[in-house]
Tab-separated table of C-alpha atoms in Angstrom:
chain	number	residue	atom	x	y	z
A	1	UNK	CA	0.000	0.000	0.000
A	2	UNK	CA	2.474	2.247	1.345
A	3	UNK	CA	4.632	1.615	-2.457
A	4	UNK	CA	1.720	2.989	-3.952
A	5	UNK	CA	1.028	6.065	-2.319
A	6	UNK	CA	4.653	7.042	-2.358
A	7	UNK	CA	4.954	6.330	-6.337
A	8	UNK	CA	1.775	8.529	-6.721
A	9	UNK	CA	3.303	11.464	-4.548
A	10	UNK	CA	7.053	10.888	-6.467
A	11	UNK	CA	4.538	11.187	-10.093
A	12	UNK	CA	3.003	14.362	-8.804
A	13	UNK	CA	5.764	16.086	-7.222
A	14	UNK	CA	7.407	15.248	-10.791
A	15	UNK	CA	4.544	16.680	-12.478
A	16	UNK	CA	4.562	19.872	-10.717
A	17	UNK	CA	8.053	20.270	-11.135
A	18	UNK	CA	7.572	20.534	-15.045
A	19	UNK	CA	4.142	21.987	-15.598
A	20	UNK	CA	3.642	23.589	-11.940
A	21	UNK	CA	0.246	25.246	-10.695
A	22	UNK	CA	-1.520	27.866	-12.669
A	23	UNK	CA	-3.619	29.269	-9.166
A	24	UNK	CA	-2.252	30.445	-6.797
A	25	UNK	CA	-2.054	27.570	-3.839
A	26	UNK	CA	-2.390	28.463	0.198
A	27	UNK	CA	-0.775	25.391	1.918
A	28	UNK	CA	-1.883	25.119	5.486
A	29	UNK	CA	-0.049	22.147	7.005
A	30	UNK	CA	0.061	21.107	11.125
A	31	UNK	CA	3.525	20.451	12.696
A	32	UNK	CA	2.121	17.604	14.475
A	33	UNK	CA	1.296	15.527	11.239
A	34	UNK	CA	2.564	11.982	11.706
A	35	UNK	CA	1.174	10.803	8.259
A	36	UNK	CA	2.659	14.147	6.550
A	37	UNK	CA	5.913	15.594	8.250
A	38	UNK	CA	6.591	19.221	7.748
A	39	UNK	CA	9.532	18.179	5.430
A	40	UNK	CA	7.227	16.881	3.231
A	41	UNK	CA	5.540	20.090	3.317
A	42	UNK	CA	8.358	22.067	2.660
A	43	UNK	CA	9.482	19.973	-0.067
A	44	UNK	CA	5.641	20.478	-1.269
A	45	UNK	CA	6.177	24.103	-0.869
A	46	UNK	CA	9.585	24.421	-2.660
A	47	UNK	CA	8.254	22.496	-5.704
A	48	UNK	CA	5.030	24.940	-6.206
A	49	UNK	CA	6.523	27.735	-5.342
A	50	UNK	CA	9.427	27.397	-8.346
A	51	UNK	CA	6.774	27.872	-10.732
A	52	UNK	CA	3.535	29.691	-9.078
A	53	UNK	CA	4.864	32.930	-7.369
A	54	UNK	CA	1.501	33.158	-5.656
A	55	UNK	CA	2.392	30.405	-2.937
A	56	UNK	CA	1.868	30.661	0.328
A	57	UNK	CA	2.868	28.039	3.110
A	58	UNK	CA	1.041	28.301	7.166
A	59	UNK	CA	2.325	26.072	9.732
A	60	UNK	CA	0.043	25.554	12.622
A	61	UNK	CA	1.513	24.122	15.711
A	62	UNK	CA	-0.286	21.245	18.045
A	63	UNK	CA	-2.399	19.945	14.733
A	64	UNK	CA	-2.232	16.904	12.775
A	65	UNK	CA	-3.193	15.920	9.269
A	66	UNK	CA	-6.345	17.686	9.688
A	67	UNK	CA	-5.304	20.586	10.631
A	68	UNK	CA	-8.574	22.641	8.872
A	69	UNK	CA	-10.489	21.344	11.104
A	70	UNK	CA	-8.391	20.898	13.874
A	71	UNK	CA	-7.639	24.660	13.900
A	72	UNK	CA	-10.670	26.012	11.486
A	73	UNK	CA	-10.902	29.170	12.833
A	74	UNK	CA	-7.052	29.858	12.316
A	75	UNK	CA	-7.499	28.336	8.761
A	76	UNK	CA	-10.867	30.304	7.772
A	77	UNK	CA	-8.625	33.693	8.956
A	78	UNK	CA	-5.559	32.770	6.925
């Protein structure tokens, strides 16, 4: 299972390295994610933000993978 999700992120993060985004892309990630560390969010981040100037990366402390909800009134304001 895991082999499969992490070919499908290695495609993607391949994609967006040579077409990128064409909006402009808000990632909101918690520090606290144990199925999505923060490196893989800054990785994330890096990779959009080559291409799409508009990128913005919020890092929200005591949350976890669902951070939106977790902390939706810190998300909704951002």
């Amino acid at each position: 299972m895991y082999v499969v999700l992490d070919e499908d992120k290695d495609e993607f993060f391949s994609k967006l390295e040579r077409i990128g985004m064409q909006r402009p892309i808000m990632l909101f990630w918690g520090f606290n994610d144990p199925t999505a560390p923060l490196t893989d969010g800054m990785e994330l981040y890096n990779i959009i933000a080559a291409k799409q100037p508009r990128t913005s990366m919020h890092i929200v402390n005591q949350a976890g993978h669902h951070s939106f909800r977790e902390r939706a009134a810190e998300f909704n304001r951002v």
